[in-house]
Amino acid sequence: MEFSDGFVSEEHGEMLKSATQSIDPISVSPVEVTSPRSPRTPRGKSNSNQGSPVKHSRHSHSGKDGHPSKGGSGGKGTWGGLLDSEAGYYLDPNDPNYDSSEENYQITPSKTSADLEEFKKKATVIVEEYFVTDDIMSTANELRDLGWPSFHYYFVKKLVSMAMDRHDKEKEMAAVLLSTLYAEIIDPPQVYKGFGKLVESSDDLSVDIPDAVDILAVFIARAVVDDILPPAFLAKQMASLPKDSKGIEVIKRAEKSYLSAPLHAETILRRWGGSKNTTVEEVKNKINNLLIEYIASGDKAEACRCIKDLKVPFFHHEIVKRALILAMERQTAEGHILDFLKVASEEGLINSSQISKGFNRLIDTIDDLSLDIPTARDLLQSLISKAASEGWLCASSLKSLYFRPEKQVEDGTITLFKTKATSIIQEYFLTGDIIEVINSLESENLSSSTPLNAIFIKKLITLAMDRKNREKEMASVLLSSLCFPADDIVTGFVLLIESAEDAALDIPAIVEDLAMFLARAVVDEVLAPLHLDEMGNQCGGPDSIGSKVLRLACSLLGARLSGERILRCWGGGGSNRTGWEINDVKDKIGKLLEEYDSGGDLREACRCIKELGMPFFHHEVVKKALVTVMEKKNERLWGLLEECYSEGLITPNQMMKGFGRVADSIDDLVLDVPDVEKQFAVYVERAKKEGWLDPSFSTGNSGCS
């Protein structure tokens, strides 16, 4: 029984409060309270009140067998002398002065229950008003004035449970309010208890809120990230909950899906998009307003404070760009603006990478800007010179202001293609028809327009990142099926990385998603690991989102069994399945090779291999084909390997792995094919002559990394 559920009268409550003011709070356990004047119950003796902080019975102050304990105080688990208002008064049937009429007096729960019900009603009103007004200070004052701090756990439970059934805006508001009230208004044990009650009621919440498990898991993860809930909460809840309860699912989801994920803090904090669910346009408007206000007031400190309040450090290049445009539009304010940017740079508010990016973005649009400001190019060159001379801009990191690269595709053509590409991709997400996508792209003569290849890849992945795992998987499968040159795919990913910082406001998990797309492209052998290094040279500073994406992608690829894990990240095969089982894939490979060996069509066999969508597992095709060739002494499947290699369907790396797997299994194969070693040596030499294998490969070398 807990304090909030106990049967303590108002009079005893006041006495308890005054008596406990002198107690060291560290010595008071949240589970049990021992009187500072009472001895602990001797070891080996049972106490009828053990395990309950408040045990209300007529004999609550008696020792064993109904006799008073020494000093008139109760043992462990009782209030003892703290509640003895009249020199240890208690009712004892063995007492000569015992009067049975006094049995009618009991401390009842009616008063406390009524208080809790009253608190519940008022707490609900406070929460509803907060969701309407978003006024944290007013909500804090109302909760403080309401009193009953021992009931604050219910406020925590009510706030979160109401937010769970509302939009992301209210969820974020609830998380922010809890973080603000923590320790100041709501004591930490009450927050802990409130979340405990929420976990216990997970089964009930799931009835009304279908995704209650996931939402509550995010709230718990957010509380841990905000330091208002200790990580130990998870383990303690796991130990106390029934194994078949939804609460167990909540704790596991919070721990494994959120708190154990890479960059989990940033992901969790952005899960609900911020308390206002800020969009790119809103941020741009705020930036514009703060710069105009600064020009009018000249208050650098206030302008810097406003930039900090935006909390978008990855978007500071927009501040630089907009400030430079204002300096060119209002040349009388040029000095003020340069001073402001210099201060922001020196204080580390805007880092050098964001400053360079802001200048470069303006250089990219200088032709358009020149339509409104004819001297824009010269004015920008002057600003660059002044900033470089003052030491807050590295001019060598900027693009050439006067070099105009030849446009390979007219702007009108790009705009038209983007519209068509969007339509093609959206239709693909509905139908899953890869052949139709390829035909549509061929009708656009895409093979002759390299920039359009990159634009299509950027559009494909951007649209997929804003959708569910099914579409993400479909995008990866399509990417591995398209025959785009590797350079075009690299360019497409570079475009994605360059736009990542702008897109981060609309796609909070862009770092994780884009890193997974990159890692998947490497696993699918659409990209080579060296391409990641090439992209790294174009990512800007080490703190940029692009650099974070590449670091995370490399980390994913470096993990144990990374190929299978990355393949399964979105469910595998563009379906709702959890991914192909390895045995299923082996069976499919065996059947398609058997069908081709029995007189099947070469083109059809190649198509089936491609449609497996598992290029990192093509070494199994090589292994099975080679074993069949040696067993049947029929080279029809050798011709299939030749075709697959010439088309680039099977890469040298997969060919090497396939031959390596055969080399590893020679001892087993010799039981069925006595001359297998001799045959294998011949085929290895043929493969080397064909260029399939590295000259260093030997029959004793597995070739596996």
XYZ file of C-alpha atoms in Angstrom:
705
model
C 0.000 0.000 0.000
C 1.370 3.408 -0.894
C 0.907 6.769 0.801
C -1.544 7.919 -1.817
C -3.701 4.883 -1.253
C -3.441 4.832 2.550
C -6.019 5.604 5.246
C -4.346 8.509 7.061
C -6.592 11.204 8.495
C -5.899 14.892 7.959
C -4.885 15.307 11.603
C -2.420 12.427 11.455
C -1.155 13.695 8.128
C -0.214 17.045 9.645
C 1.523 15.304 12.545
C 3.388 13.033 10.140
C 4.527 16.009 8.071
C 5.872 17.879 11.083
C 7.510 14.759 12.499
C 9.286 13.845 9.285
C 10.703 17.300 8.580
C 13.720 16.494 10.716
C 14.381 13.148 9.006
C 17.256 12.838 6.580
C 15.511 12.196 3.232
C 18.350 9.918 2.112
C 17.589 7.556 4.981
C 13.942 7.249 4.046
C 13.218 4.459 1.605
C 10.425 4.966 -0.916
C 9.234 1.436 -0.069
C 9.369 1.426 3.702
C 9.661 4.013 6.450
C 11.289 3.331 9.799
C 10.852 5.606 12.765
C 14.138 7.297 13.692
C 13.449 6.421 17.312
C 12.358 2.832 16.785
C 14.710 -0.162 16.650
C 14.569 -2.436 13.630
C 12.718 -5.696 14.046
C 15.169 -8.323 15.335
C 16.384 -10.719 12.696
C 14.375 -13.902 12.553
C 11.197 -12.386 13.990
C 8.255 -11.713 11.772
C 6.463 -8.416 11.716
C 2.879 -8.272 10.701
C 3.353 -4.956 8.979
C 6.474 -5.689 6.968
C 6.313 -4.665 3.335
C 3.759 -1.875 3.859
C 4.802 1.672 4.725
C 1.469 2.386 6.406
C -0.389 -0.497 8.035
C -3.632 0.608 9.657
C -5.047 -1.738 12.241
C -5.899 -1.465 15.857
C -2.660 -3.258 16.756
C -0.343 -1.325 14.470
C 1.706 -0.179 17.441
C 1.972 -3.549 19.151
C 4.895 -5.873 19.222
C 4.767 -9.594 18.721
C 1.739 -11.386 20.149
C -0.067 -8.122 20.753
C 2.309 -6.815 23.393
C 3.648 -3.298 23.116
C 7.062 -2.974 21.589
C 9.836 -1.287 23.521
C 9.655 2.456 23.706
C 6.103 2.495 22.418
C 7.335 2.536 18.812
C 6.536 0.068 16.035
C 9.085 -2.043 14.284
C 10.144 -2.015 10.652
C 7.265 -1.108 8.343
C 5.232 0.850 10.930
C 5.086 4.514 11.865
C 5.561 3.670 15.549
C 6.079 6.700 17.724
C 5.570 9.131 14.872
C 1.821 8.621 15.038
C 1.488 8.223 18.820
C -0.357 11.461 19.478
C -1.406 10.499 22.999
C 1.580 8.845 24.609
C 1.409 5.728 22.444
C -2.343 5.288 22.536
C -3.586 2.077 20.978
C -6.413 -0.461 21.421
C -5.487 -3.774 22.999
C -8.098 -6.375 24.035
C -5.675 -7.649 26.706
C -5.465 -4.210 28.317
C -7.504 -3.974 31.591
C -8.750 -0.550 30.463
C -9.901 -1.892 27.073
C -13.301 -0.505 25.968
C -14.980 -2.297 23.067
C -16.994 0.830 22.185
C -13.787 2.353 20.906
C -13.681 -0.339 18.227
C -15.984 1.849 16.126
C -13.176 4.341 15.522
C -11.060 3.557 12.469
C -9.002 5.619 10.127
C -10.916 5.269 6.862
C -9.897 5.800 3.269
C -12.798 8.107 2.498
C -10.906 11.358 2.978
C -7.844 10.308 0.938
C -9.962 8.743 -1.799
C -12.027 11.890 -2.083
C -8.863 13.985 -2.318
C -7.453 11.759 -5.071
C -10.689 11.919 -7.060
C -10.691 15.695 -6.730
C -7.062 15.832 -7.845
C -7.801 13.630 -10.867
C -10.573 15.924 -12.059
C -8.487 19.076 -11.703
C -5.368 17.456 -13.208
C -7.357 16.453 -16.299
C -8.555 20.041 -16.742
C -4.978 21.358 -16.368
C -3.704 18.949 -19.032
C -6.504 19.815 -21.461
C -5.871 23.548 -20.994
C -2.142 23.047 -21.539
C -2.723 21.310 -24.862
C -4.797 24.307 -25.942
C -2.592 27.128 -24.626
C 0.915 25.571 -24.708
C 1.674 27.780 -21.695
C 4.217 25.930 -19.566
C 4.518 28.596 -16.847
C 0.768 28.811 -16.325
C 0.511 25.008 -16.168
C 3.347 24.831 -13.629
C 1.696 27.452 -11.420
C -1.681 25.705 -11.568
C -0.161 22.365 -10.609
C 1.770 23.964 -7.745
C -1.347 25.753 -6.472
C -3.368 22.544 -6.711
C -1.234 20.984 -3.985
C -1.249 17.249 -3.153
C 2.333 16.630 -4.364
C 1.928 12.965 -3.357
C -0.578 12.646 -6.210
C 1.700 14.113 -8.888
C 2.390 10.637 -10.236
C -1.199 10.664 -11.487
C -0.575 13.957 -13.300
C 2.383 12.311 -15.081
C 0.250 9.332 -16.045
C -2.685 11.480 -17.198
C -0.500 13.867 -19.215
C 1.224 11.062 -21.131
C -1.881 8.904 -21.650
C -3.856 11.878 -23.030
C -0.971 12.878 -25.309
C -0.679 9.309 -26.631
C -4.144 9.605 -28.159
C -3.375 12.934 -29.859
C -1.098 14.287 -32.581
C 2.699 14.533 -32.520
C 2.409 18.171 -31.460
C 0.739 17.217 -28.167
C 3.176 14.334 -27.615
C 6.114 16.713 -27.942
C 4.366 19.258 -25.686
C 3.890 16.574 -23.019
C 7.566 15.556 -23.160
C 8.703 19.185 -22.897
C 6.360 19.871 -19.962
C 7.594 16.852 -17.998
C 11.195 17.876 -18.560
C 10.408 21.415 -17.355
C 8.428 20.383 -14.247
C 10.889 17.670 -13.215
C 12.390 18.360 -9.755
C 11.045 21.931 -9.778
C 7.366 21.038 -9.369
C 7.166 17.241 -9.606
C 9.535 15.265 -7.403
C 11.666 12.620 -9.195
C 10.036 9.684 -7.312
C 6.629 10.877 -8.543
C 7.842 10.938 -12.146
C 9.274 7.433 -11.681
C 6.025 6.204 -10.157
C 3.937 7.846 -12.891
C 5.820 6.055 -15.649
C 5.570 2.831 -13.653
C 1.787 3.203 -13.570
C 1.760 3.830 -17.318
C 3.723 0.662 -18.019
C 1.411 -1.322 -15.733
C -1.628 -0.031 -17.643
C -0.172 -0.806 -21.091
C -2.748 -3.537 -21.702
C -5.628 -1.131 -21.031
C -4.072 1.639 -23.129
C -3.654 -0.742 -26.073
C -7.414 -1.280 -26.209
C -8.074 2.377 -27.086
C -4.752 3.232 -28.739
C -3.655 0.534 -31.245
C 0.003 1.629 -31.330
C 0.174 2.323 -27.599
C 3.200 0.033 -27.148
C 5.336 1.997 -29.592
C 4.188 5.438 -28.412
C 4.744 4.643 -24.732
C 8.149 3.169 -25.593
C 9.099 6.476 -27.216
C 7.881 8.433 -24.159
C 10.028 6.257 -21.882
C 13.047 6.582 -24.179
C 12.496 10.350 -24.328
C 12.331 10.522 -20.519
C 15.643 8.660 -20.279
C 17.236 10.956 -22.874
C 15.869 14.016 -21.030
C 17.368 12.652 -17.772
C 14.063 12.596 -15.928
C 13.947 8.807 -15.743
C 16.959 6.649 -14.792
C 18.007 3.912 -17.249
C 17.646 1.432 -14.369
C 13.881 1.962 -14.640
C 13.813 -0.423 -17.611
C 15.465 -3.335 -15.819
C 13.369 -2.901 -12.671
C 10.127 -2.833 -14.641
C 11.133 -5.920 -16.618
C 11.686 -7.797 -13.360
C 8.343 -6.802 -11.834
C 5.939 -7.161 -14.780
C 4.090 -10.361 -15.789
C 5.800 -12.030 -18.739
C 2.716 -11.895 -20.945
C 1.882 -8.232 -20.340
C 2.111 -5.445 -22.899
C 4.375 -3.645 -20.455
C 7.171 -6.104 -21.257
C 6.790 -5.240 -24.957
C 6.953 -1.530 -24.115
C 10.197 -1.883 -22.158
C 11.809 -4.083 -24.824
C 10.776 -1.662 -27.582
C 12.159 1.330 -25.664
C 15.462 -0.410 -24.990
C 16.136 -2.202 -28.276
C 14.401 -0.049 -30.901
C 15.145 3.392 -29.511
C 17.771 3.614 -26.758
C 20.119 1.100 -28.438
C 19.882 2.624 -31.925
C 22.759 4.642 -33.441
C 22.421 8.384 -32.741
C 19.405 7.474 -30.600
C 19.307 10.746 -28.648
C 19.026 12.899 -31.768
C 16.462 10.546 -33.300
C 14.287 10.433 -30.166
C 14.400 14.197 -29.655
C 13.258 14.720 -33.250
C 10.706 11.905 -33.241
C 7.752 14.260 -32.850
C 9.290 17.143 -34.757
C 9.685 19.633 -31.917
C 6.894 21.266 -29.929
C 5.776 23.283 -32.952
C 6.589 20.660 -35.596
C 8.679 23.289 -37.369
C 8.882 23.226 -41.157
C 11.640 24.563 -43.397
C 9.511 27.514 -44.482
C 8.763 28.477 -40.870
C 12.464 28.442 -40.008
C 13.267 30.566 -43.056
C 10.620 33.089 -42.003
C 12.049 33.237 -38.470
C 15.543 33.767 -39.853
C 14.327 36.566 -42.088
C 12.498 38.254 -39.206
C 15.432 38.100 -36.793
C 17.794 39.581 -39.398
C 15.418 42.436 -40.203
C 14.955 43.102 -36.491
C 18.743 43.100 -36.011
C 19.232 45.633 -38.817
C 16.698 47.870 -37.117
C 18.033 47.521 -33.553
C 21.704 46.625 -34.002
C 21.489 44.343 -30.930
C 23.958 41.527 -31.674
C 23.378 39.746 -28.350
C 19.638 39.507 -28.969
C 20.175 38.296 -32.546
C 22.567 35.587 -31.322
C 20.056 34.533 -28.664
C 17.351 34.217 -31.317
C 19.639 32.014 -33.428
C 20.283 29.739 -30.434
C 16.539 29.503 -29.768
C 15.972 28.242 -33.317
C 17.904 25.057 -32.399
C 18.763 24.253 -36.029
C 22.594 24.383 -36.162
C 22.594 22.305 -39.352
C 20.532 25.047 -41.044
C 22.734 28.025 -40.114
C 23.929 28.293 -43.718
C 20.494 29.779 -44.467
C 21.229 32.580 -41.971
C 24.510 33.333 -43.762
C 22.890 33.259 -47.193
C 19.940 35.439 -46.176
C 22.215 37.901 -44.334
C 24.406 38.337 -47.429
C 21.380 38.943 -49.647
C 20.159 41.628 -47.224
C 23.643 43.199 -47.265
C 23.434 43.440 -51.064
C 19.849 44.713 -51.033
C 20.504 47.253 -48.254
C 24.056 48.375 -48.778
C 23.827 50.874 -45.901
C 23.431 47.890 -43.536
C 26.396 45.980 -44.964
C 28.742 46.886 -42.102
C 26.221 45.833 -39.421
C 25.573 42.508 -41.124
C 29.270 41.651 -41.573
C 29.897 42.559 -37.910
C 27.064 40.268 -36.856
C 28.343 37.333 -38.922
C 31.848 37.891 -37.566
C 30.597 37.797 -33.952
C 28.500 34.698 -34.641
C 31.574 32.993 -36.126
C 33.968 34.011 -33.339
C 31.559 32.801 -30.648
C 31.181 29.476 -32.440
C 27.476 30.049 -32.930
C 27.823 29.533 -36.706
C 30.660 27.168 -37.562
C 33.044 27.572 -40.506
C 31.375 24.775 -42.476
C 27.985 26.501 -42.307
C 29.521 29.851 -43.234
C 31.227 28.379 -46.307
C 28.053 26.566 -47.285
C 26.044 29.779 -46.990
C 28.429 31.599 -49.329
C 28.503 28.678 -51.774
C 24.720 28.478 -51.894
C 24.592 32.136 -52.769
C 27.229 31.638 -55.469
C 25.048 28.867 -56.941
C 22.095 31.259 -57.264
C 24.019 34.389 -58.251
C 22.655 34.317 -61.819
C 19.068 34.453 -60.597
C 19.939 37.085 -58.002
C 21.528 39.228 -60.700
C 18.095 39.682 -62.296
C 17.000 41.653 -59.212
C 20.404 43.110 -58.272
C 22.403 43.724 -61.489
C 25.674 44.203 -59.576
C 25.125 41.135 -57.375
C 28.231 39.318 -58.594
C 30.554 42.245 -57.850
C 28.860 42.950 -54.523
C 29.248 39.322 -53.454
C 32.917 39.334 -54.465
C 33.400 42.403 -52.277
C 31.694 40.684 -49.323
C 33.888 37.599 -49.780
C 37.049 39.737 -49.770
C 36.012 41.607 -46.606
C 35.014 38.418 -44.756
C 38.264 36.680 -45.725
C 40.356 39.676 -44.658
C 38.618 39.697 -41.253
C 39.500 36.021 -40.806
C 36.064 34.433 -40.430
C 35.794 33.042 -43.963
C 38.120 30.605 -45.745
C 38.005 31.854 -49.339
C 39.723 28.708 -50.643
C 36.680 26.644 -49.612
C 34.398 28.584 -51.961
C 33.380 27.852 -55.528
C 34.515 30.186 -58.290
C 32.204 33.148 -58.519
C 32.935 33.895 -62.171
C 33.190 30.338 -63.521
C 29.921 29.225 -65.077
C 29.818 25.501 -65.800
C 28.131 24.507 -68.996
C 24.648 23.270 -68.320
C 24.245 19.745 -69.651
C 20.488 19.814 -69.353
C 18.218 22.811 -69.698
C 16.333 23.836 -66.543
C 12.996 23.264 -68.285
C 13.965 19.702 -69.165
C 14.990 18.969 -65.561
C 11.731 20.372 -64.188
C 9.687 18.298 -66.617
C 11.701 15.158 -65.841
C 11.282 15.613 -62.071
C 7.515 15.658 -62.548
C 7.607 12.509 -64.696
C 10.026 10.775 -62.310
C 7.732 11.464 -59.364
C 4.820 9.927 -61.248
C 6.890 6.858 -62.267
C 8.086 6.286 -58.689
C 4.648 6.728 -57.112
C 3.188 4.232 -59.579
C 6.009 1.810 -58.803
C 5.269 2.032 -55.075
C 1.704 0.962 -55.888
C 2.430 -1.807 -58.403
C 5.979 -2.978 -57.646
C 6.529 -3.446 -61.390
C 10.278 -2.985 -61.967
C 10.071 -3.806 -65.687
C 7.537 -1.005 -66.188
C 9.868 1.478 -64.454
C 12.781 0.435 -66.678
C 10.617 0.764 -69.791
C 9.408 4.206 -68.698
C 12.960 5.399 -68.111
C 14.104 4.029 -71.465
C 11.324 5.989 -73.153
C 12.875 9.099 -71.622
C 16.252 8.220 -73.244
C 17.753 8.304 -69.797
C 20.907 6.464 -70.779
C 22.037 9.491 -72.778
C 21.375 12.036 -69.994
C 23.673 11.425 -67.070
C 22.334 14.270 -64.879
C 18.828 12.823 -65.131
C 20.035 9.457 -63.796
C 21.288 11.154 -60.632
C 18.109 13.215 -60.320
C 15.972 10.071 -60.574
C 17.990 8.362 -57.825
C 17.675 11.389 -55.569
C 13.925 11.580 -56.168
C 13.469 7.814 -55.619
C 15.233 7.757 -52.249
C 13.767 11.066 -51.075
C 10.221 9.829 -51.687
C 11.007 6.468 -50.051
C 12.483 8.057 -46.910
C 9.181 9.848 -46.277
C 7.250 6.558 -46.491
C 7.129 3.204 -44.730
C 9.655 0.369 -44.698
C 7.883 -1.343 -47.595
C 8.635 1.560 -49.944
C 12.201 1.875 -48.643
C 12.814 -1.777 -49.429
C 11.217 -1.359 -52.867
C 13.471 1.626 -53.585
C 16.594 -0.400 -52.738
C 15.436 -3.313 -54.890
C 14.755 -0.960 -57.820
C 18.127 0.730 -57.411
C 19.910 -2.612 -57.657
C 17.855 -3.504 -60.759
C 18.594 -0.321 -62.725
C 21.615 -0.408 -64.993
C 22.821 3.104 -64.179
C 26.588 3.758 -64.293
C 28.228 3.794 -60.858
C 29.266 7.439 -61.328
C 25.631 8.450 -61.796
C 24.618 6.606 -58.635
C 27.433 8.302 -56.714
C 26.251 11.666 -58.024
C 22.698 10.845 -56.940
C 23.811 10.080 -53.398
C 25.992 13.199 -53.323
C 22.905 15.250 -54.235
C 21.037 13.552 -51.389
C 23.834 14.273 -48.919
C 24.040 17.913 -50.010
C 20.314 18.364 -49.441
C 20.231 16.341 -46.208
C 20.569 19.334 -43.924
C 17.615 21.096 -45.536
C 15.509 17.924 -45.567
C 16.279 17.087 -41.918
C 13.449 19.302 -40.694
C 10.893 17.351 -42.728
C 12.499 13.902 -42.290
C 13.785 13.740 -38.672
C 15.427 10.315 -39.125
C 17.223 11.296 -42.359
C 20.686 10.427 -40.998
C 19.698 6.831 -40.169
C 17.621 6.336 -43.338
C 20.197 7.757 -45.739
C 23.016 5.831 -44.060
C 21.013 2.626 -44.434
C 20.356 3.345 -48.132
C 24.088 3.876 -48.668
C 25.015 0.714 -46.771
C 22.374 -1.256 -48.683
C 23.741 0.040 -52.008
C 27.204 -1.230 -51.037
C 25.832 -4.610 -49.917
C 23.878 -4.870 -53.188
C 27.153 -3.972 -54.970
C 25.501 -1.016 -56.622
C 28.276 1.062 -55.046
C 31.794 0.095 -54.021
C 33.176 0.923 -50.546
C 35.668 3.285 -52.221
C 32.728 5.381 -53.435
C 31.954 6.262 -49.796
C 35.420 7.794 -49.473
C 34.792 9.756 -52.660
C 31.548 11.119 -51.210
C 33.297 11.971 -47.946
C 35.433 14.534 -49.766
C 32.259 16.420 -50.720
C 30.487 16.407 -47.359
C 31.845 19.535 -45.739
C 33.006 19.589 -42.131
C 33.076 16.634 -39.736
C 29.993 17.955 -37.920
C 27.825 18.160 -41.030
C 24.888 15.800 -41.488
C 26.573 14.386 -44.598
C 29.599 13.332 -42.554
C 27.349 11.751 -39.937
C 25.552 9.804 -42.662
C 28.795 8.421 -44.069
C 30.208 7.542 -40.641
C 27.034 5.667 -39.745
C 26.992 3.872 -43.122
C 30.595 2.709 -42.598
C 29.708 1.587 -39.076
C 26.767 -0.455 -40.376
C 28.943 -2.078 -43.024
C 31.663 -2.897 -40.518
C 29.353 -4.817 -38.186
C 29.389 -8.606 -37.953
C 27.073 -10.283 -40.486
C 26.399 -6.830 -41.894
C 25.226 -8.141 -45.280
C 22.308 -10.140 -43.926
C 21.396 -7.528 -41.321
C 21.338 -4.678 -43.810
C 19.348 -6.749 -46.283
C 16.712 -7.392 -43.615
C 16.595 -3.799 -42.327
C 13.338 -2.981 -44.143
C 11.793 -6.416 -44.360
C 13.430 -7.841 -47.510
C 11.958 -8.290 -50.951
C 9.771 -5.195 -50.843
C 7.120 -7.134 -48.946
C 5.819 -7.390 -45.424
C 7.999 -10.419 -44.734
C 10.882 -10.176 -42.311
C 13.273 -11.048 -45.128
C 14.243 -14.100 -47.163
C 15.441 -17.121 -45.246
C 18.841 -18.254 -46.511
C 17.534 -21.758 -47.203
C 14.706 -20.277 -49.317
C 17.225 -18.386 -51.422
C 19.387 -21.476 -51.871
C 16.330 -23.438 -52.990
C 15.393 -20.757 -55.516
C 18.942 -20.695 -56.892
C 19.003 -24.474 -57.157
C 15.684 -24.568 -59.027
C 16.560 -21.845 -61.532
C 19.927 -23.504 -62.300
C 18.230 -26.894 -62.669
C 15.632 -25.392 -65.012
C 18.295 -23.732 -67.172
C 20.455 -26.858 -67.236
C 17.426 -28.802 -68.503
C 17.143 -26.603 -71.578
C 15.943 -23.272 -70.194
C 16.395 -19.858 -71.805
C 19.623 -17.982 -71.051
C 17.956 -14.561 -70.856
C 15.231 -15.926 -68.564
C 17.834 -17.468 -66.242
C 19.677 -14.125 -65.982
C 16.394 -12.337 -65.265
C 15.566 -14.802 -62.467
C 18.979 -14.271 -60.874
C 18.475 -10.508 -60.995
C 14.969 -10.756 -59.547
C 16.302 -12.540 -56.471
C 17.378 -9.050 -55.430
C 20.347 -10.431 -53.477
C 23.520 -9.578 -55.401
C 25.645 -10.055 -52.281
C 24.567 -13.736 -52.364
C 25.464 -14.381 -56.018
C 28.477 -16.381 -54.870
C 25.954 -19.157 -54.143
C 24.966 -19.122 -57.848
C 28.638 -19.535 -58.786
C 29.169 -22.336 -56.256
C 26.076 -24.367 -57.230
C 26.673 -23.894 -60.974
C 30.314 -24.954 -60.704
C 29.505 -28.006 -58.580
C 26.827 -29.073 -61.076
C 29.247 -28.650 -63.996
C 31.799 -30.902 -62.279
C 29.234 -33.483 -61.206
C 27.477 -33.798 -64.580
C 30.514 -32.910 -66.707
C 28.155 -30.665 -68.663
C 29.342 -27.109 -69.314
C 25.950 -25.579 -70.057
C 25.952 -23.805 -66.677
C 29.503 -22.573 -67.359
C 27.990 -20.651 -70.270
C 25.470 -19.113 -67.864
C 28.309 -17.921 -65.628
C 30.033 -16.412 -68.681
C 26.881 -14.490 -69.583
C 26.266 -13.296 -66.008
C 29.859 -12.076 -65.698
C 29.842 -10.306 -69.074
C 26.584 -8.489 -68.155
C 27.985 -7.465 -64.774
C 25.278 -9.476 -63.023
C 27.926 -11.427 -61.087
C 30.822 -9.277 -59.934
C 34.477 -10.386 -59.622
C 34.125 -10.288 -55.848
C 31.138 -12.662 -55.902
C 32.884 -14.872 -58.469
C 35.921 -15.078 -56.180
C 33.719 -15.951 -53.202
C 31.875 -18.635 -55.194
C 35.088 -20.361 -56.274
C 36.347 -20.006 -52.709
C 33.262 -21.770 -51.325
C 33.854 -24.655 -53.732
C 37.504 -24.848 -52.641
C 36.360 -25.073 -49.004
C 34.021 -27.987 -49.783
C 36.416 -30.054 -51.955
C 36.862 -32.690 -49.216
C 33.114 -33.353 -49.167
C 32.714 -33.238 -52.956
C 35.431 -35.829 -53.537
C 33.130 -38.504 -52.083
C 30.682 -38.006 -54.985
C 33.096 -36.798 -57.669
C 36.464 -38.598 -57.269
C 38.295 -36.357 -59.768
C 36.825 -33.136 -58.429
C 40.218 -31.675 -57.411
C 41.602 -32.118 -60.926
C 38.455 -30.670 -62.537
C 38.371 -27.732 -60.127
C 42.007 -26.846 -60.873
C 41.190 -26.778 -64.593
C 38.176 -24.516 -64.097
C 40.159 -22.174 -61.837
C 42.733 -21.706 -64.609
C 39.971 -21.091 -67.172
C 38.362 -18.549 -64.863
C 41.683 -16.721 -64.489
C 42.087 -16.568 -68.265
C 38.524 -15.199 -68.547
C 39.424 -12.518 -66.003
C 36.912 -13.795 -63.441
C 39.508 -14.543 -60.777
C 42.554 -12.743 -59.500
C 45.826 -14.421 -60.580
C 46.701 -14.899 -56.893
C 43.691 -17.174 -56.341
C 44.620 -20.788 -55.588
C 42.597 -23.926 -54.931
C 43.581 -23.706 -51.283
C 42.412 -20.092 -51.006
C 38.831 -19.458 -49.974
C 38.854 -15.983 -51.364
C 36.390 -14.859 -48.762
C 36.814 -11.673 -46.866
